[in-house]
Amino acid sequence: MTGNELRELLSTSPSECHRALMKEYGRYVYSIVFNKLRSCGTQEDIEECVCDVFADVFIKFEYNEKYVSDIKGYIGTIAKRTAIDHFRRLSALNSRIAYVDEDDLSQLVSDFSVDERVDSSELRRLLLQKIKELGEPDSTILIQKFYYNRKSSEIAQSTSMTASSVRSRCTRAVEKLRQKLIEADILM
């Protein structure tokens, strides 16, 4: 779209002119804005800036002979400058430190418990240690069955056993593991 076409369309139907500009230059403006704001802005910020660019184009466009053939350069310049302004504003907002009142601290409390996480991690470590103490092929069967959720037939292929052998070994290995966990005072 050239400047002449834009001027003619603007004089006949401003809304049709806006639609045509958005259709033709929407992706172009979006790519310019996205490249400037991707490091500091959200998707909403990027879309808001694109809208601001087209608002500036619609409001500030005045027919000028230098835009007759190169309306794309004009739109690109506005997009770049508007995106830089948004970038500066967003960067300033992101660099500010937020101070919280003591009354608002209750909102920051999380249900995450470090003690529970450590206990859970320690329990997993001990469980894996006891499984490894069972020896081969029992430890491999239990790990593949319960950690990787594999079927007996799949385990049988990797251990060169039959599926029925894997199931019976698994049952015996679980009982051995239960006894080891009781001895270690993990189970009661």
XYZ file of N, CA and C in Angstrom:
564
model
N 0.853 -1.170 0.000
C 0.000 0.000 0.000
C 0.900 1.235 0.000
N 0.634 2.109 -0.899
C 1.414 3.346 -1.001
C 0.696 4.463 -0.256
N 1.360 5.584 -0.143
C 0.773 6.738 0.518
C -0.462 7.249 -0.206
N -0.429 7.222 -1.554
C -1.594 7.663 -2.336
C -2.795 6.762 -2.091
N -2.550 5.451 -2.099
C -3.642 4.511 -1.840
C -4.206 4.711 -0.435
N -3.329 4.932 0.516
C -3.756 5.162 1.893
C -4.606 6.427 1.983
N -4.173 7.490 1.311
C -4.915 8.751 1.352
C -6.297 8.593 0.730
N -6.381 7.897 -0.404
C -7.665 7.686 -1.061
C -8.607 6.845 -0.180
N -8.061 5.779 0.393
C -8.871 4.911 1.237
C -9.300 5.624 2.513
N -8.416 6.452 3.048
C -8.732 7.203 4.255
C -9.849 8.210 4.000
N -9.860 8.795 2.829
C -10.904 9.789 2.526
C -12.256 9.130 2.254
N -12.248 7.924 1.681
C -13.520 7.256 1.387
C -14.076 6.501 2.586
N -13.221 5.733 3.255
C -13.687 4.932 4.393
C -12.546 4.741 5.389
N -12.538 5.533 6.477
C -11.466 5.405 7.464
C -11.376 4.004 8.095
N -12.531 3.385 8.364
C -12.481 2.063 8.989
C -11.904 1.024 8.028
N -12.222 1.133 6.755
C -11.655 0.221 5.759
C -10.150 0.467 5.619
N -9.746 1.698 5.737
C -8.320 2.045 5.698
C -7.587 1.401 6.873
N -8.183 1.465 8.053
C -7.571 0.871 9.250
C -7.428 -0.639 9.082
N -8.490 -1.287 8.582
C -8.435 -2.736 8.376
C -7.347 -3.114 7.375
N -7.254 -2.364 6.289
C -6.262 -2.651 5.253
C -4.839 -2.485 5.789
N -4.625 -1.425 6.574
C -3.292 -1.221 7.168
C -2.938 -2.355 8.122
N -3.893 -2.746 8.970
C -3.644 -3.837 9.924
C -3.344 -5.140 9.178
N -4.084 -5.390 8.122
C -3.896 -6.623 7.359
C -2.537 -6.652 6.680
N -2.168 -5.526 6.093
C -0.929 -5.497 5.333
C 0.321 -5.365 6.202
N 0.243 -4.584 7.273
C 1.440 -4.303 8.072
C 1.388 -4.850 9.496
N 0.376 -5.620 9.822
C 0.241 -6.156 11.179
C 1.421 -7.025 11.599
N 1.796 -7.968 10.765
C 2.917 -8.867 11.094
C 4.242 -8.110 11.138
N 4.385 -7.187 10.252
C 5.609 -6.379 10.202
C 5.790 -5.603 11.508
N 4.736 -4.929 11.933
C 4.787 -4.161 13.186
C 4.984 -5.100 14.367
N 4.284 -6.222 14.358
C 4.400 -7.181 15.471
C 5.837 -7.675 15.607
N 6.487 -7.976 14.491
C 7.868 -8.473 14.573
C 8.817 -7.413 15.119
N 8.627 -6.169 14.738
C 9.478 -5.090 15.272
C 9.271 -4.957 16.774
N 8.016 -4.921 17.190
C 7.692 -4.754 18.617
C 8.167 -5.962 19.407
N 7.926 -7.158 18.890
C 8.324 -8.375 19.588
C 9.827 -8.403 19.828
N 10.612 -8.036 18.824
C 12.066 -8.051 18.973
C 12.554 -7.059 20.021
N 11.834 -5.964 20.204
C 12.242 -4.975 21.212
C 11.785 -5.366 22.619
N 10.605 -5.985 22.742
C 10.011 -6.200 24.066
C 10.107 -7.628 24.594
N 10.627 -8.554 23.817
C 10.601 -9.949 24.252
C 11.398 -10.208 25.520
N 12.383 -9.370 25.809
C 13.205 -9.603 27.000
C 12.597 -9.031 28.279
N 11.631 -8.126 28.149
C 11.113 -7.495 29.360
C 9.596 -7.457 29.425
N 8.914 -7.784 28.363
C 7.464 -7.644 28.345
C 6.740 -8.964 28.220
N 5.472 -8.946 28.587
C 4.614 -10.108 28.429
C 3.937 -10.037 27.062
N 3.175 -11.056 26.746
C 2.432 -11.065 25.488
C 1.448 -9.897 25.450
N 0.835 -9.610 26.580
C -0.084 -8.465 26.665
C 0.625 -7.160 26.368
N 1.826 -6.989 26.917
C 2.597 -5.771 26.672
C 2.911 -5.605 25.185
N 3.257 -6.697 24.549
C 3.587 -6.650 23.123
C 2.352 -6.270 22.310
N 1.217 -6.902 22.613
C -0.015 -6.597 21.882
C -0.466 -5.161 22.123
N -0.302 -4.684 23.344
C -0.666 -3.296 23.654
C 0.200 -2.319 22.864
N 1.483 -2.635 22.747
C 2.384 -1.767 21.996
C 2.022 -1.761 20.512
N 1.656 -2.921 19.957
C 1.243 -2.987 18.554
C 0.018 -2.109 18.334
N -0.927 -2.178 19.261
C -2.121 -1.326 19.153
C -1.750 0.152 19.220
N -0.811 0.483 20.096
C -0.363 1.872 20.203
C 0.300 2.349 18.911
N 1.050 1.456 18.268
C 1.701 1.817 17.009
C 0.648 2.179 15.965
N -0.356 1.340 15.806
C -1.372 1.621 14.790
C -2.217 2.837 15.171
N -2.425 3.026 16.461
C -3.153 4.232 16.883
C -2.354 5.475 16.498
N -1.036 5.428 16.726
C -0.191 6.567 16.336
C -0.215 6.789 14.820
N -0.169 5.691 14.070
C -0.198 5.820 12.614
C -1.505 6.466 12.177
N -2.624 6.015 12.717
C -3.930 6.537 12.327
C -4.110 7.991 12.739
N -3.619 8.334 13.926
C -3.814 9.688 14.442
C -2.848 10.677 13.798
N -1.589 10.291 13.662
C -0.559 11.235 13.248
C -0.272 11.255 11.751
N -0.863 10.326 11.005
C -0.548 10.292 9.577
C -1.103 11.528 8.884
N -0.217 12.205 8.264
C -0.595 13.337 7.422
C 0.008 13.076 6.058
N -0.785 13.311 5.068
C -0.279 13.051 3.727
C 0.912 13.957 3.462
N 1.999 13.339 3.079
C 3.226 14.066 2.791
C 3.858 13.394 1.573
N 4.417 14.146 0.716
C 4.990 13.615 -0.527
C 6.081 12.561 -0.261
N 6.775 12.663 0.869
C 7.851 11.694 1.115
C 7.303 10.311 1.484
N 6.008 10.194 1.837
C 5.415 8.903 2.162
C 4.642 8.304 0.990
N 4.686 8.947 -0.145
C 3.905 8.475 -1.292
C 4.296 7.046 -1.668
N 5.576 6.774 -1.727
C 6.002 5.443 -2.144
C 6.463 4.562 -0.982
N 6.778 5.148 0.176
C 7.358 4.358 1.255
C 6.582 4.512 2.559
N 5.372 4.042 2.596
C 4.587 4.081 3.824
C 5.121 3.051 4.824
N 5.751 1.991 4.314
C 6.294 0.941 5.176
C 7.399 1.491 6.076
N 8.240 2.343 5.527
C 9.305 2.955 6.333
C 8.747 3.837 7.434
N 7.701 4.574 7.117
C 7.039 5.435 8.094
C 6.468 4.594 9.236
N 5.769 3.523 8.885
C 5.166 2.648 9.896
C 6.258 1.953 10.708
N 7.326 1.527 10.049
C 8.437 0.883 10.756
C 9.102 1.813 11.750
N 9.265 3.072 11.380
C 9.870 4.056 12.283
C 8.991 4.280 13.509
N 7.704 4.420 13.294
C 6.789 4.604 14.431
C 6.804 3.360 15.318
N 6.822 2.180 14.705
C 6.840 0.934 15.478
C 8.096 0.849 16.336
N 9.235 1.171 15.744
C 10.499 1.091 16.479
C 10.526 2.082 17.636
N 10.112 3.308 17.409
C 10.131 4.330 18.462
C 9.135 4.022 19.571
N 7.954 3.562 19.205
C 6.945 3.223 20.213
C 7.418 2.032 21.046
N 8.017 1.041 20.390
C 8.520 -0.129 21.105
C 9.641 0.252 22.066
N 10.495 1.176 21.651
C 11.581 1.632 22.537
C 11.003 2.351 23.750
N 9.988 3.173 23.544
C 9.332 3.842 24.670
C 8.718 2.825 25.635
N 8.049 1.825 25.097
C 7.464 0.771 25.945
C 8.562 0.004 26.682
N 9.664 -0.263 25.973
C 10.776 -0.977 26.592
C 11.318 -0.202 27.792
N 11.505 1.087 27.627
C 12.007 1.921 28.728
C 11.047 1.925 29.905
N 9.759 2.037 29.607
C 8.753 2.059 30.665
C 8.710 0.709 31.395
N 8.724 -0.382 30.655
C 8.679 -1.712 31.270
C 9.949 -2.011 32.058
N 11.089 -1.604 31.545
C 12.348 -1.823 32.250
C 12.369 -1.055 33.565
N 11.842 0.160 33.550
C 11.781 0.950 34.780
C 10.836 0.294 35.786
N 9.719 -0.245 35.321
C 8.775 -0.920 36.225
C 9.370 -2.194 36.806
N 10.105 -2.933 35.983
C 10.684 -4.197 36.441
C 11.843 -3.993 37.404
N 12.486 -2.832 37.355
C 13.644 -2.604 38.219
C 13.264 -2.045 39.583
N 12.024 -1.664 39.751
C 11.587 -1.153 41.042
C 11.440 -2.281 42.047
N 11.718 -1.957 43.304
C 11.585 -2.935 44.377
C 10.240 -2.731 45.038
N 9.535 -3.820 45.237
C 8.218 -3.736 45.869
C 8.362 -3.969 47.373
N 7.787 -3.072 48.150
C 7.785 -3.224 49.594
C 6.409 -3.708 50.021
N 6.395 -4.662 50.947
C 5.151 -5.299 51.352
C 4.876 -4.958 52.805
N 3.628 -4.586 53.101
C 3.232 -4.352 54.484
C 3.187 -5.676 55.224
N 3.313 -5.603 56.549
C 3.260 -6.825 57.347
C 1.909 -7.508 57.226
N 0.854 -6.743 57.006
C -0.472 -7.345 56.846
C -0.547 -8.183 55.577
N 0.212 -7.803 54.568
C 0.189 -8.515 53.300
C 1.097 -9.744 53.297
N 1.896 -9.927 54.336
C 2.806 -11.071 54.381
C 2.057 -12.397 54.426
N 0.844 -12.395 54.939
C 0.079 -13.634 55.001
C -0.194 -14.173 53.599
N -0.222 -13.307 52.603
C -0.439 -13.750 51.236
C 0.803 -14.421 50.651
N 1.962 -14.137 51.217
C 3.201 -14.703 50.709
C 3.510 -16.077 51.276
N 2.808 -16.493 52.311
C 3.063 -17.774 52.954
C 2.682 -18.892 51.991
N 3.568 -19.851 51.875
C 3.344 -20.964 50.969
C 3.133 -22.239 51.762
N 2.507 -23.221 51.142
C 2.332 -24.497 51.800
C 3.533 -25.419 51.560
N 4.576 -24.903 50.924
C 5.801 -25.652 50.671
C 6.571 -25.811 51.966
N 6.925 -27.030 52.292
C 7.649 -27.302 53.530
C 9.009 -27.903 53.194
N 10.054 -27.225 53.630
C 11.404 -27.711 53.373
C 11.633 -29.020 54.110
N 11.151 -29.108 55.348
C 11.331 -30.328 56.139
C 10.710 -31.533 55.451
N 9.478 -31.353 54.954
C 8.814 -32.458 54.267
C 9.555 -32.829 52.999
N 10.068 -31.841 52.277
C 10.797 -32.108 51.042
C 12.080 -32.888 51.342
N 12.802 -32.505 52.396
C 14.026 -33.199 52.770
C 13.709 -34.617 53.213
N 12.659 -34.786 54.032
C 12.272 -36.122 54.488
C 11.907 -37.007 53.307
N 11.164 -36.458 52.366
C 10.756 -37.215 51.184
C 11.971 -37.614 50.357
N 12.901 -36.695 50.183
C 14.113 -36.969 49.421
C 14.955 -38.042 50.112
N 15.072 -37.944 51.412
C 15.840 -38.927 52.190
C 15.183 -40.304 52.102
N 13.863 -40.330 52.157
C 13.132 -41.593 52.057
C 13.353 -42.236 50.686
N 13.332 -41.434 49.639
C 13.596 -41.966 48.294
C 15.003 -42.532 48.185
N 15.957 -41.830 48.764
C 17.345 -42.307 48.723
C 17.484 -43.640 49.435
N 16.879 -43.749 50.610
C 16.940 -45.000 51.365
C 16.226 -46.138 50.632
N 15.107 -45.833 50.041
C 14.359 -46.848 49.303
C 15.173 -47.373 48.126
N 15.791 -46.483 47.365
C 16.640 -46.922 46.246
C 17.832 -47.739 46.733
N 18.395 -47.351 47.860
C 19.519 -48.104 48.431
C 19.079 -49.526 48.781
N 17.914 -49.674 49.406
C 17.411 -51.000 49.793
C 17.050 -51.828 48.559
N 16.550 -51.179 47.506
C 16.248 -51.901 46.267
C 17.535 -52.418 45.641
N 18.586 -51.618 45.635
C 19.862 -52.055 45.062
C 20.476 -53.195 45.867
N 20.216 -53.216 47.173
C 20.729 -54.299 48.017
C 20.096 -55.646 47.674
N 18.964 -55.662 47.010
C 18.315 -56.909 46.619
C 19.125 -57.661 45.581
N 19.945 -56.952 44.821
C 20.761 -57.581 43.792
C 20.001 -57.724 42.484
N 20.716 -58.245 41.500
C 20.130 -58.447 40.173
C 19.466 -59.804 40.121
N 18.455 -59.992 39.371
C 17.674 -59.090 38.541
C 16.547 -58.401 39.312
N 16.441 -58.707 40.632
C 15.326 -58.157 41.420
C 15.310 -56.630 41.418
N 16.465 -56.000 41.596
C 16.498 -54.540 41.637
C 16.090 -53.946 40.291
N 16.553 -54.547 39.207
C 16.179 -54.066 37.874
C 14.677 -54.219 37.646
N 14.134 -55.358 38.048
C 12.703 -55.597 37.866
C 11.886 -54.576 38.649
N 12.223 -54.332 39.911
C 11.462 -53.381 40.726
C 11.574 -51.955 40.196
N 12.764 -51.553 39.814
C 12.946 -50.184 39.307
C 12.170 -49.991 38.009
N 12.260 -50.963 37.101
C 11.528 -50.817 35.839
C 10.016 -50.883 36.055
N 9.586 -51.713 36.994
C 8.147 -51.879 37.236
C 7.547 -50.652 37.922
N 8.186 -50.173 38.976
C 7.568 -49.131 39.792
C 8.067 -47.715 39.505
N 9.277 -47.569 39.008
C 9.767 -46.224 38.690
C 9.460 -45.854 37.245
N 9.594 -46.818 36.336
C 9.372 -46.533 34.926
C 8.029 -47.039 34.417
N 7.265 -47.674 35.296
C 5.903 -48.123 34.998
C 5.854 -49.021 33.758
N 6.814 -49.925 33.661
C 6.867 -50.839 32.517
C 6.093 -52.109 32.825
N 5.583 -52.749 31.798
C 4.824 -53.992 31.933
C 5.784 -55.174 32.081
N 5.258 -56.253 32.600
C 6.078 -57.458 32.795
C 6.654 -57.956 31.489
N 5.896 -57.880 30.410
C 6.395 -58.345 29.111
C 7.563 -57.487 28.625
N 7.513 -56.182 28.877
C 8.616 -55.295 28.487
C 9.861 -55.575 29.324
N 9.645 -55.796 30.614
C 10.776 -56.107 31.500
C 11.384 -57.444 31.104
N 10.546 -58.394 30.740
C 11.022 -59.725 30.348
C 11.952 -59.646 29.145
N 11.647 -58.807 28.196
C 12.500 -58.654 27.010
C 13.869 -58.095 27.374
N 13.902 -57.135 28.295
C 15.193 -56.516 28.634
C 16.025 -57.359 29.595
N 15.399 -58.300 30.301
C 16.143 -59.127 31.263
C 16.305 -60.568 30.790
N 15.840 -60.873 29.574
C 15.923 -62.224 29.007
C 15.222 -63.246 29.891
N 14.040 -62.902 30.349
C 13.218 -63.797 31.165
C 11.833 -63.867 30.517
N 11.008 -64.761 31.051
C 9.617 -64.794 30.591
C 8.801 -63.833 31.439
N 7.636 -63.438 30.939
C 6.786 -62.500 31.666
C 6.308 -63.107 32.980
N 5.989 -64.396 32.990
C 5.545 -65.033 34.238
C 6.673 -65.083 35.262
N 7.915 -65.290 34.807
C 9.064 -65.275 35.719
C 9.262 -63.884 36.311
N 9.085 -62.878 35.484
C 9.226 -61.506 35.967
C 8.184 -61.208 37.037
N 6.940 -61.633 36.810
C 5.883 -61.392 37.805
C 6.181 -62.097 39.116
N 6.626 -63.343 39.067
C 6.914 -64.067 40.314
C 8.136 -63.485 41.016
N 9.162 -63.103 40.257
C 10.347 -62.469 40.868
C 9.973 -61.138 41.499
N 9.087 -60.411 40.835
C 8.650 -59.113 41.351
C 7.921 -59.285 42.681
N 7.025 -60.270 42.756
C 6.288 -60.519 44.002
C 7.248 -60.861 45.132
N 8.214 -61.746 44.864
C 9.197 -62.124 45.899
C 10.105 -60.950 46.260
N 10.481 -60.149 45.254
C 11.364 -59.003 45.509
C 10.658 -57.955 46.363
N 9.376 -57.736 46.133
C 8.617 -56.770 46.943
C 8.565 -57.243 48.388
N 8.381 -58.542 48.605
C 8.350 -59.072 49.976
C 9.718 -58.925 50.655
N 10.797 -59.212 49.914
C 12.149 -59.016 50.467
C 12.384 -57.549 50.818
N 11.959 -56.667 49.928
C 12.127 -55.227 50.153
C 11.349 -54.788 51.381
N 10.140 -55.311 51.526
C 9.330 -54.967 52.705
C 10.049 -55.376 53.990
N 10.650 -56.554 54.006
C 11.393 -57.013 55.181
C 12.592 -56.106 55.471
N 13.303 -55.711 54.414
C 14.462 -54.805 54.602
C 14.023 -53.454 55.145
N 12.888 -52.955 54.687
C 12.379 -51.656 55.174
C 11.908 -51.765 56.622
N 11.365 -52.883 57.010
C 10.971 -53.096 58.420
C 12.217 -53.147 59.301
N 13.270 -53.839 58.844
C 14.531 -53.911 59.599
C 15.154 -52.520 59.756
N 14.975 -51.649 58.760
C 15.559 -50.307 58.797
C 14.629 -49.309 59.513
N 13.548 -49.797 60.137
C 12.556 -48.973 60.838
C 11.912 -47.923 59.934
N 11.789 -48.246 58.662
C 11.097 -47.348 57.749
C 9.625 -47.740 57.672
N 9.338 -49.022 57.684
C 7.973 -49.543 57.717
C 7.710 -50.179 59.073
N 6.452 -50.254 59.425
C 6.087 -50.908 60.678
C 5.133 -52.027 60.432
